[in-house]
Amino acid sequence: MEETTNDIAISVIVLAHNEEKHIEECLESIINQDFDKPYEIIVVNNESTDNTSSIVDKYSKKYSIIQHLKIPNYPQTPARLCGVKMAKGKYITFLDGDDLYLKNALSVLYKEIENAQADMVNASLFYLRKNNKLEKNHFVKNKQMDRKTALIAYMKDSYFHSFLWNKIYKRDLFKKAKFYYPNYIILFEDALMMASLILAAQKIISIKTPVTIYRKDNLGVTSAPKKSRYLDRLNAYAFLRWIIEQDYIEYLPTYRKYSFRRYIFTMTDLYLTKKAFSKKEYIVAKKNQRALLKFLNQKTLCIFPDAPFKDFFIAIGVFKIDS
């Protein structure tokens, strides 16, 4: 990780993979911030095959604050960590290549984290719907949290969501966090990186002020009706438990307490993707879902390599970044 430079307040890390349709608008929203302190933009180009690279090249030549980092097609966590490694700012934020910042996003986030001297600030957001209508997320609260309180809010998925890009982080938090991530690309991977950051934090602030516009008009991986959706979520739940077992075993009772939430979310996934299954497949999937959730809620250590459901938990394993 690069040493921090006093004159760079924030490093904005933009993850982009085939975002030619939206990347210009995304970058413009960052460039045109009303923030009065120096900041940098690191675009992590995750092996785009469309026109994303040429667009980002054009912007990086025009604006000295933009760096263009091209990497192989990594899962999201190691891809973002490549950007973190380059970052020189005192604080770090993330934005996806199809989303936008409100004009005062950086000034709001910077002021809040500086005043509170927190490890992380969680802000509200707007959803941009297909009809270009903005819809505010009204569930976010003004609240100060310690690690356990934030972990509970995260597991309940109530006023503290697992999104990475509506938050600002103290740069040192990435040195303290222990990042484990799947050995291949799955849905809900952001939630695992978020968990690692929460478990490394001491003080977290949540504010009702929106800073981000989250585009909901795309048909990306999180909205595709795939059979694997519920299993991907179960893989994320399994990996979260595995993370807790590795380094934070004191939070295992907290994890187990919210088993019903995991049931509701995976049942919702099955319902949303029901059309992708035959009737027989759907019945089998529901049986798998219940059995796997029961296994994840046991009191004893799961020991995943020897688990009776190891064929389902195919994401347990650490992704290796090529040297």
mmCIF file of C-alpha atoms in Angstrom:
data_model
loop_
_atom_site.group_PDB
_atom_site.id
_atom_site.type_symbol
_atom_site.label_atom_id
_atom_site.label_comp_id
_atom_site.label_asym_id
_atom_site.label_seq_id
_atom_site.Cartn_x
_atom_site.Cartn_y
_atom_site.Cartn_z
ATOM 1 C CA MET A 1 0.000 0.000 0.000
ATOM 2 C CA GLU A 2 1.337 3.407 -0.944
ATOM 3 C CA GLU A 3 2.246 5.801 1.860
ATOM 4 C CA THR A 4 -0.319 8.502 2.456
ATOM 5 C CA THR A 5 0.395 11.945 1.065
ATOM 6 C CA ASN A 6 -0.648 14.933 3.199
ATOM 7 C CA ASP A 7 -2.111 16.903 0.299
ATOM 8 C CA ILE A 8 -4.485 14.127 -0.882
ATOM 9 C CA ALA A 9 -7.553 13.976 1.337
ATOM 10 C CA ILE A 10 -9.530 11.229 -0.416
ATOM 11 C CA SER A 11 -8.791 8.459 -2.891
ATOM 12 C CA VAL A 12 -11.892 7.566 -4.919
ATOM 13 C CA ILE A 13 -11.571 4.033 -6.287
ATOM 14 C CA VAL A 14 -13.852 3.340 -9.249
ATOM 15 C CA LEU A 15 -14.387 -0.293 -10.245
ATOM 16 C CA ALA A 16 -15.219 -0.618 -13.944
ATOM 17 C CA HIS A 17 -15.944 -3.661 -16.087
ATOM 18 C CA ASN A 18 -17.548 -3.019 -19.477
ATOM 19 C CA GLU A 19 -19.109 0.281 -18.409
ATOM 20 C CA GLU A 20 -18.856 2.220 -21.675
ATOM 21 C CA LYS A 21 -22.488 3.285 -21.339
ATOM 22 C CA HIS A 22 -22.070 4.983 -17.958
ATOM 23 C CA ILE A 23 -18.381 5.532 -17.131
ATOM 24 C CA GLU A 24 -18.237 9.106 -18.494
ATOM 25 C CA GLU A 25 -21.176 10.218 -16.376
ATOM 26 C CA CYS A 26 -19.648 8.453 -13.375
ATOM 27 C CA LEU A 27 -16.281 10.207 -13.793
ATOM 28 C CA GLU A 28 -17.911 13.585 -14.425
ATOM 29 C CA SER A 29 -19.818 13.254 -11.141
ATOM 30 C CA ILE A 30 -16.502 12.792 -9.294
ATOM 31 C CA ILE A 31 -14.530 15.433 -11.186
ATOM 32 C CA ASN A 32 -17.218 18.077 -10.577
ATOM 33 C CA GLN A 33 -17.397 17.724 -6.798
ATOM 34 C CA ASP A 34 -17.668 20.860 -4.674
ATOM 35 C CA PHE A 35 -14.926 19.450 -2.439
ATOM 36 C CA ASP A 36 -12.229 22.052 -1.705
ATOM 37 C CA LYS A 37 -9.382 19.663 -0.824
ATOM 38 C CA PRO A 38 -7.149 17.659 -3.188
ATOM 39 C CA TYR A 39 -8.366 14.192 -4.107
ATOM 40 C CA GLU A 40 -7.500 11.492 -6.609
ATOM 41 C CA ILE A 41 -9.496 9.062 -8.748
ATOM 42 C CA ILE A 42 -8.197 5.539 -9.370
ATOM 43 C CA VAL A 43 -10.143 3.679 -12.057
ATOM 44 C CA VAL A 44 -9.620 -0.056 -11.649
ATOM 45 C CA ASN A 45 -10.435 -1.395 -15.108
ATOM 46 C CA ASN A 46 -11.311 -5.026 -14.530
ATOM 47 C CA GLU A 47 -10.428 -6.377 -17.995
ATOM 48 C CA SER A 48 -13.106 -4.502 -19.909
ATOM 49 C CA THR A 49 -13.661 -5.728 -23.467
ATOM 50 C CA ASP A 50 -15.822 -2.833 -24.661
ATOM 51 C CA ASN A 51 -14.903 0.844 -25.097
ATOM 52 C CA THR A 52 -14.357 1.503 -21.369
ATOM 53 C CA SER A 53 -10.543 1.553 -21.636
ATOM 54 C CA SER A 54 -10.396 4.207 -24.351
ATOM 55 C CA ILE A 55 -12.886 6.414 -22.491
ATOM 56 C CA VAL A 56 -10.905 6.205 -19.250
ATOM 57 C CA ASP A 57 -7.643 6.815 -21.150
ATOM 58 C CA LYS A 58 -9.151 9.999 -22.592
ATOM 59 C CA TYR A 59 -10.114 11.225 -19.132
ATOM 60 C CA SER A 60 -6.794 10.287 -17.516
ATOM 61 C CA LYS A 61 -4.937 12.322 -20.162
ATOM 62 C CA LYS A 62 -7.209 15.310 -19.617
ATOM 63 C CA TYR A 63 -7.298 15.227 -15.810
ATOM 64 C CA SER A 64 -4.134 14.662 -13.787
ATOM 65 C CA ILE A 65 -6.111 13.467 -10.752
ATOM 66 C CA ILE A 66 -7.237 10.319 -12.652
ATOM 67 C CA GLN A 67 -5.137 7.149 -12.739
ATOM 68 C CA HIS A 68 -6.107 4.226 -14.961
ATOM 69 C CA LEU A 69 -5.195 0.814 -13.539
ATOM 70 C CA LYS A 70 -5.807 -2.138 -15.876
ATOM 71 C CA ILE A 71 -5.961 -5.569 -14.232
ATOM 72 C CA PRO A 72 -7.032 -9.123 -15.168
ATOM 73 C CA ASN A 73 -10.636 -10.124 -14.524
ATOM 74 C CA TYR A 74 -10.397 -10.454 -10.749
ATOM 75 C CA PRO A 75 -13.284 -10.944 -8.326
ATOM 76 C CA GLN A 76 -14.460 -7.625 -6.889
ATOM 77 C CA THR A 77 -12.584 -7.705 -3.595
ATOM 78 C CA PRO A 78 -9.054 -8.257 -4.935
ATOM 79 C CA ALA A 79 -9.847 -5.851 -7.788
ATOM 80 C CA ARG A 80 -10.741 -3.101 -5.321
ATOM 81 C CA LEU A 81 -7.747 -3.917 -3.141
ATOM 82 C CA CYS A 82 -5.495 -3.322 -6.161
ATOM 83 C CA GLY A 83 -6.858 0.223 -6.155
ATOM 84 C CA VAL A 84 -6.399 0.532 -2.397
ATOM 85 C CA LYS A 85 -2.755 -0.478 -2.790
ATOM 86 C CA MET A 86 -2.203 2.497 -5.145
ATOM 87 C CA ALA A 87 -4.180 4.956 -3.030
ATOM 88 C CA LYS A 88 -2.396 7.885 -1.385
ATOM 89 C CA GLY A 89 -5.337 9.598 0.297
ATOM 90 C CA LYS A 90 -5.997 9.902 4.017
ATOM 91 C CA TYR A 91 -9.438 8.403 3.364
ATOM 92 C CA ILE A 92 -10.796 5.971 0.782
ATOM 93 C CA THR A 93 -14.155 5.773 -0.963
ATOM 94 C CA PHE A 94 -15.493 3.426 -3.638
ATOM 95 C CA LEU A 95 -17.815 3.956 -6.572
ATOM 96 C CA ASP A 96 -18.937 1.515 -9.242
ATOM 97 C CA GLY A 97 -18.517 2.574 -12.860
ATOM 98 C CA ASP A 98 -22.267 2.765 -13.491
ATOM 99 C CA ASP A 99 -23.134 4.816 -10.409
ATOM 100 C CA LEU A 100 -22.873 8.524 -9.554
ATOM 101 C CA TYR A 101 -21.917 10.873 -6.742
ATOM 102 C CA LEU A 102 -24.089 13.775 -5.707
ATOM 103 C CA LYS A 103 -22.181 17.037 -6.084
ATOM 104 C CA ASN A 104 -21.485 17.390 -2.348
ATOM 105 C CA ALA A 105 -20.691 13.701 -1.697
ATOM 106 C CA LEU A 106 -16.994 14.052 -0.875
ATOM 107 C CA SER A 107 -17.433 17.189 1.231
ATOM 108 C CA VAL A 108 -20.203 15.545 3.284
ATOM 109 C CA LEU A 109 -18.271 12.303 3.814
ATOM 110 C CA TYR A 110 -15.010 14.083 4.627
ATOM 111 C CA LYS A 111 -16.627 16.434 7.137
ATOM 112 C CA GLU A 112 -18.420 13.597 8.934
ATOM 113 C CA ILE A 113 -15.434 11.266 9.258
ATOM 114 C CA GLU A 114 -13.104 14.105 10.302
ATOM 115 C CA ASN A 115 -15.494 15.472 12.934
ATOM 116 C CA ALA A 116 -16.273 12.059 14.398
ATOM 117 C CA GLN A 117 -12.738 10.669 14.030
ATOM 118 C CA ALA A 118 -14.447 7.430 12.993
ATOM 119 C CA ASP A 119 -13.082 4.450 11.077
ATOM 120 C CA MET A 120 -16.028 4.498 8.678
ATOM 121 C CA VAL A 121 -19.036 6.629 7.782
ATOM 122 C CA ASN A 122 -22.150 5.076 6.256
ATOM 123 C CA ALA A 123 -24.409 7.456 4.299
ATOM 124 C CA SER A 124 -27.782 7.255 2.602
ATOM 125 C CA LEU A 125 -28.318 7.051 -1.163
ATOM 126 C CA PHE A 126 -30.721 7.525 -4.019
ATOM 127 C CA TYR A 127 -31.902 4.737 -6.306
ATOM 128 C CA LEU A 128 -32.095 5.711 -9.966
ATOM 129 C CA ARG A 129 -35.005 3.761 -11.437
ATOM 130 C CA LYS A 130 -35.646 2.853 -15.068
ATOM 131 C CA ASN A 131 -37.837 5.909 -15.571
ATOM 132 C CA ASN A 132 -34.943 8.160 -14.408
ATOM 133 C CA LYS A 133 -36.792 8.839 -11.176
ATOM 134 C CA LEU A 134 -34.696 9.241 -8.029
ATOM 135 C CA GLU A 135 -35.940 7.394 -4.967
ATOM 136 C CA LYS A 136 -34.297 8.065 -1.611
ATOM 137 C CA ASN A 137 -33.396 5.251 0.745
ATOM 138 C CA HIS A 138 -35.290 6.240 3.905
ATOM 139 C CA PHE A 139 -34.040 3.402 6.109
ATOM 140 C CA VAL A 140 -30.637 4.885 6.987
ATOM 141 C CA LYS A 141 -30.361 6.311 10.519
ATOM 142 C CA ASN A 142 -28.187 8.877 12.235
ATOM 143 C CA LYS A 143 -26.324 6.627 14.617
ATOM 144 C CA GLN A 144 -22.931 6.023 16.203
ATOM 145 C CA MET A 145 -21.957 2.354 16.403
ATOM 146 C CA ASP A 146 -19.244 0.154 17.789
ATOM 147 C CA ARG A 147 -18.122 -2.978 15.937
ATOM 148 C CA LYS A 148 -20.780 -5.308 17.337
ATOM 149 C CA THR A 149 -23.658 -2.864 16.826
ATOM 150 C CA ALA A 150 -22.584 -2.333 13.201
ATOM 151 C CA LEU A 151 -22.215 -6.083 12.661
ATOM 152 C CA ILE A 152 -25.762 -6.655 13.914
ATOM 153 C CA ALA A 153 -27.156 -3.867 11.701
ATOM 154 C CA TYR A 154 -25.253 -5.347 8.742
ATOM 155 C CA MET A 155 -26.622 -8.846 9.389
ATOM 156 C CA LYS A 156 -30.151 -7.494 9.726
ATOM 157 C CA ASP A 157 -29.610 -5.504 6.493
ATOM 158 C CA SER A 158 -31.747 -2.709 7.902
ATOM 159 C CA TYR A 159 -30.325 0.811 8.137
ATOM 160 C CA PHE A 160 -26.749 -0.326 7.437
ATOM 161 C CA HIS A 161 -26.438 -2.070 4.072
ATOM 162 C CA SER A 162 -23.500 -4.074 2.769
ATOM 163 C CA PHE A 163 -22.854 -1.599 -0.068
ATOM 164 C CA LEU A 164 -19.233 -0.441 -0.208
ATOM 165 C CA TRP A 165 -19.835 2.711 -2.259
ATOM 166 C CA ASN A 166 -22.038 4.800 0.069
ATOM 167 C CA LYS A 167 -19.297 5.005 2.683
ATOM 168 C CA ILE A 168 -15.915 6.543 3.448
ATOM 169 C CA TYR A 169 -13.133 4.695 5.240
ATOM 170 C CA LYS A 170 -10.062 5.653 7.196
ATOM 171 C CA ARG A 171 -7.165 4.446 5.098
ATOM 172 C CA ASP A 172 -5.539 2.649 8.027
ATOM 173 C CA LEU A 173 -8.624 0.422 8.314
ATOM 174 C CA PHE A 174 -7.411 -1.515 5.272
ATOM 175 C CA LYS A 175 -4.170 -2.312 7.086
ATOM 176 C CA LYS A 176 -6.073 -3.666 10.086
ATOM 177 C CA ALA A 177 -8.710 -5.655 8.181
ATOM 178 C CA LYS A 178 -8.153 -9.310 7.301
ATOM 179 C CA PHE A 179 -9.581 -9.847 3.840
ATOM 180 C CA TYR A 180 -10.668 -13.306 2.773
ATOM 181 C CA TYR A 181 -12.542 -13.706 -0.470
ATOM 182 C CA PRO A 182 -13.901 -16.469 -2.691
ATOM 183 C CA ASN A 183 -11.684 -18.283 -5.178
ATOM 184 C CA TYR A 184 -14.064 -17.404 -8.009
ATOM 185 C CA ILE A 185 -16.619 -14.717 -8.813
ATOM 186 C CA ILE A 186 -19.928 -14.926 -6.927
ATOM 187 C CA LEU A 187 -22.791 -12.553 -6.256
ATOM 188 C CA PHE A 188 -22.870 -10.698 -2.921
ATOM 189 C CA GLU A 189 -19.084 -10.534 -2.713
ATOM 190 C CA ASP A 190 -19.264 -6.881 -1.627
ATOM 191 C CA ALA A 191 -20.938 -8.069 1.555
ATOM 192 C CA LEU A 192 -17.858 -10.111 2.487
ATOM 193 C CA MET A 193 -15.466 -7.189 2.035
ATOM 194 C CA MET A 194 -17.847 -5.035 4.058
ATOM 195 C CA ALA A 195 -17.849 -7.614 6.865
ATOM 196 C CA SER A 196 -14.045 -7.617 6.995
ATOM 197 C CA LEU A 197 -13.990 -3.824 7.294
ATOM 198 C CA ILE A 198 -16.649 -3.796 10.026
ATOM 199 C CA LEU A 199 -14.776 -6.444 12.021
ATOM 200 C CA ALA A 200 -11.619 -4.304 11.889
ATOM 201 C CA ALA A 201 -13.368 -1.064 12.898
ATOM 202 C CA GLN A 202 -13.878 0.425 16.335
ATOM 203 C CA LYS A 203 -16.127 3.414 15.595
ATOM 204 C CA ILE A 204 -18.655 3.650 12.773
ATOM 205 C CA ILE A 205 -21.004 6.553 12.049
ATOM 206 C CA SER A 206 -24.241 6.356 10.065
ATOM 207 C CA ILE A 207 -25.877 9.472 8.586
ATOM 208 C CA LYS A 208 -29.158 10.090 6.795
ATOM 209 C CA THR A 209 -27.599 12.401 4.210
ATOM 210 C CA PRO A 210 -27.528 10.799 0.715
ATOM 211 C CA VAL A 211 -24.255 10.921 -1.218
ATOM 212 C CA THR A 212 -24.599 8.332 -3.980
ATOM 213 C CA ILE A 213 -26.946 7.578 -6.875
ATOM 214 C CA TYR A 214 -27.247 3.826 -7.364
ATOM 215 C CA ARG A 215 -28.390 2.912 -10.849
ATOM 216 C CA LYS A 216 -31.153 0.288 -10.847
ATOM 217 C CA ASP A 217 -31.899 0.265 -14.590
ATOM 218 C CA ASN A 218 -29.285 -2.330 -15.502
ATOM 219 C CA LEU A 219 -29.676 -6.088 -15.802
ATOM 220 C CA GLY A 220 -26.426 -6.977 -14.102
ATOM 221 C CA VAL A 221 -25.445 -10.018 -12.127
ATOM 222 C CA THR A 222 -27.476 -9.050 -9.094
ATOM 223 C CA SER A 223 -30.747 -8.945 -11.026
ATOM 224 C CA ALA A 224 -30.330 -11.852 -13.443
ATOM 225 C CA PRO A 225 -32.780 -14.758 -12.845
ATOM 226 C CA LYS A 226 -30.135 -17.446 -12.378
ATOM 227 C CA LYS A 227 -30.579 -20.749 -10.565
ATOM 228 C CA SER A 228 -27.306 -20.150 -8.750
ATOM 229 C CA ARG A 229 -28.489 -16.960 -7.025
ATOM 230 C CA TYR A 230 -29.606 -18.611 -3.776
ATOM 231 C CA LEU A 231 -26.472 -20.781 -3.713
ATOM 232 C CA ASP A 232 -24.290 -17.729 -4.295
ATOM 233 C CA ARG A 233 -25.911 -16.063 -1.298
ATOM 234 C CA LEU A 234 -25.440 -19.233 0.759
ATOM 235 C CA ASN A 235 -21.793 -19.259 -0.317
ATOM 236 C CA ALA A 236 -21.494 -15.677 0.945
ATOM 237 C CA TYR A 237 -23.140 -16.647 4.241
ATOM 238 C CA ALA A 238 -20.812 -19.653 4.533
ATOM 239 C CA PHE A 239 -17.781 -17.523 3.780
ATOM 240 C CA LEU A 240 -18.860 -14.960 6.381
ATOM 241 C CA ARG A 241 -19.129 -17.677 8.995
ATOM 242 C CA TRP A 242 -15.716 -18.972 7.897
ATOM 243 C CA ILE A 243 -14.238 -15.466 8.348
ATOM 244 C CA ILE A 244 -15.721 -15.261 11.847
ATOM 245 C CA GLU A 245 -14.371 -18.708 12.727
ATOM 246 C CA GLN A 246 -10.877 -17.748 11.562
ATOM 247 C CA ASP A 247 -10.369 -14.551 13.534
ATOM 248 C CA TYR A 248 -13.506 -13.385 15.340
ATOM 249 C CA ILE A 249 -14.973 -16.456 17.027
ATOM 250 C CA GLU A 250 -16.492 -14.267 19.775
ATOM 251 C CA TYR A 251 -19.046 -13.085 17.192
ATOM 252 C CA LEU A 252 -20.273 -16.578 16.281
ATOM 253 C CA PRO A 253 -23.305 -16.293 18.651
ATOM 254 C CA THR A 254 -24.178 -12.993 16.925
ATOM 255 C CA TYR A 255 -23.945 -14.699 13.533
ATOM 256 C CA ARG A 256 -26.160 -17.596 14.672
ATOM 257 C CA LYS A 257 -28.771 -15.257 16.153
ATOM 258 C CA TYR A 258 -29.765 -13.948 12.714
ATOM 259 C CA SER A 259 -30.407 -17.294 11.023
ATOM 260 C CA PHE A 260 -34.024 -16.326 10.246
ATOM 261 C CA ARG A 261 -32.795 -13.329 8.225
ATOM 262 C CA ARG A 262 -30.645 -15.677 6.164
ATOM 263 C CA TYR A 263 -33.661 -17.914 5.614
ATOM 264 C CA ILE A 264 -35.828 -14.995 4.442
ATOM 265 C CA PHE A 265 -33.200 -13.661 2.028
ATOM 266 C CA THR A 266 -32.439 -17.033 0.436
ATOM 267 C CA MET A 267 -36.147 -17.855 0.150
ATOM 268 C CA THR A 268 -36.611 -14.510 -1.592
ATOM 269 C CA ASP A 269 -33.798 -15.422 -3.999
ATOM 270 C CA LEU A 270 -35.487 -18.711 -4.793
ATOM 271 C CA TYR A 271 -38.822 -16.998 -5.365
ATOM 272 C CA LEU A 272 -37.299 -14.347 -7.651
ATOM 273 C CA THR A 273 -35.592 -17.021 -9.757
ATOM 274 C CA LYS A 274 -38.407 -19.571 -9.649
ATOM 275 C CA LYS A 275 -39.008 -19.391 -13.414
ATOM 276 C CA ALA A 276 -35.470 -20.679 -14.023
ATOM 277 C CA PHE A 277 -36.289 -23.990 -12.273
ATOM 278 C CA SER A 278 -38.476 -26.920 -13.222
ATOM 279 C CA LYS A 279 -41.016 -27.841 -10.547
ATOM 280 C CA LYS A 280 -38.865 -30.772 -9.404
ATOM 281 C CA GLU A 281 -35.689 -28.661 -9.368
ATOM 282 C CA TYR A 282 -37.416 -25.992 -7.286
ATOM 283 C CA ILE A 283 -38.479 -28.533 -4.647
ATOM 284 C CA VAL A 284 -34.926 -29.878 -4.470
ATOM 285 C CA ALA A 285 -33.521 -26.335 -4.227
ATOM 286 C CA LYS A 286 -35.782 -25.519 -1.271
ATOM 287 C CA LYS A 287 -34.654 -28.684 0.521
ATOM 288 C CA ASN A 288 -31.026 -27.780 -0.141
ATOM 289 C CA GLN A 289 -31.599 -24.262 1.116
ATOM 290 C CA ARG A 290 -33.029 -25.433 4.450
ATOM 291 C CA ALA A 291 -30.374 -28.090 4.983
ATOM 292 C CA LEU A 292 -27.525 -25.711 4.193
ATOM 293 C CA LEU A 293 -28.877 -22.980 6.467
ATOM 294 C CA LYS A 294 -29.288 -25.479 9.291
ATOM 295 C CA PHE A 295 -25.675 -26.546 8.829
ATOM 296 C CA LEU A 296 -24.502 -22.902 8.906
ATOM 297 C CA ASN A 297 -26.331 -22.304 12.189
ATOM 298 C CA GLN A 298 -24.738 -25.137 14.156
ATOM 299 C CA LYS A 299 -22.948 -24.342 17.410
ATOM 300 C CA THR A 300 -19.775 -26.258 16.629
ATOM 301 C CA LEU A 301 -17.199 -25.181 14.052
ATOM 302 C CA CYS A 302 -18.248 -25.905 10.480
ATOM 303 C CA ILE A 303 -14.800 -27.049 9.220
ATOM 304 C CA PHE A 304 -15.866 -26.497 5.611
ATOM 305 C CA PRO A 305 -13.347 -28.745 3.785
ATOM 306 C CA ASP A 306 -14.889 -31.738 5.583
ATOM 307 C CA ALA A 307 -18.462 -30.460 5.625
ATOM 308 C CA PRO A 308 -21.279 -32.746 4.465
ATOM 309 C CA PHE A 309 -22.269 -29.961 2.048
ATOM 310 C CA LYS A 310 -18.780 -29.168 0.738
ATOM 311 C CA ASP A 311 -19.908 -29.607 -2.871
ATOM 312 C CA PHE A 312 -22.342 -26.716 -2.389
ATOM 313 C CA PHE A 313 -19.839 -24.411 -0.689
ATOM 314 C CA ILE A 314 -17.596 -24.182 -3.726
ATOM 315 C CA ALA A 315 -16.583 -20.588 -2.963
ATOM 316 C CA ILE A 316 -14.726 -21.451 0.230
ATOM 317 C CA GLY A 317 -11.118 -20.801 -0.628
ATOM 318 C CA VAL A 318 -8.854 -17.800 -1.044
ATOM 319 C CA PHE A 319 -8.430 -16.125 -4.397
ATOM 320 C CA LYS A 320 -4.764 -15.772 -5.410
ATOM 321 C CA ILE A 321 -3.601 -12.604 -7.155
ATOM 322 C CA ASP A 322 -0.970 -13.360 -9.786
ATOM 323 C CA SER A 323 2.392 -11.854 -8.907
#
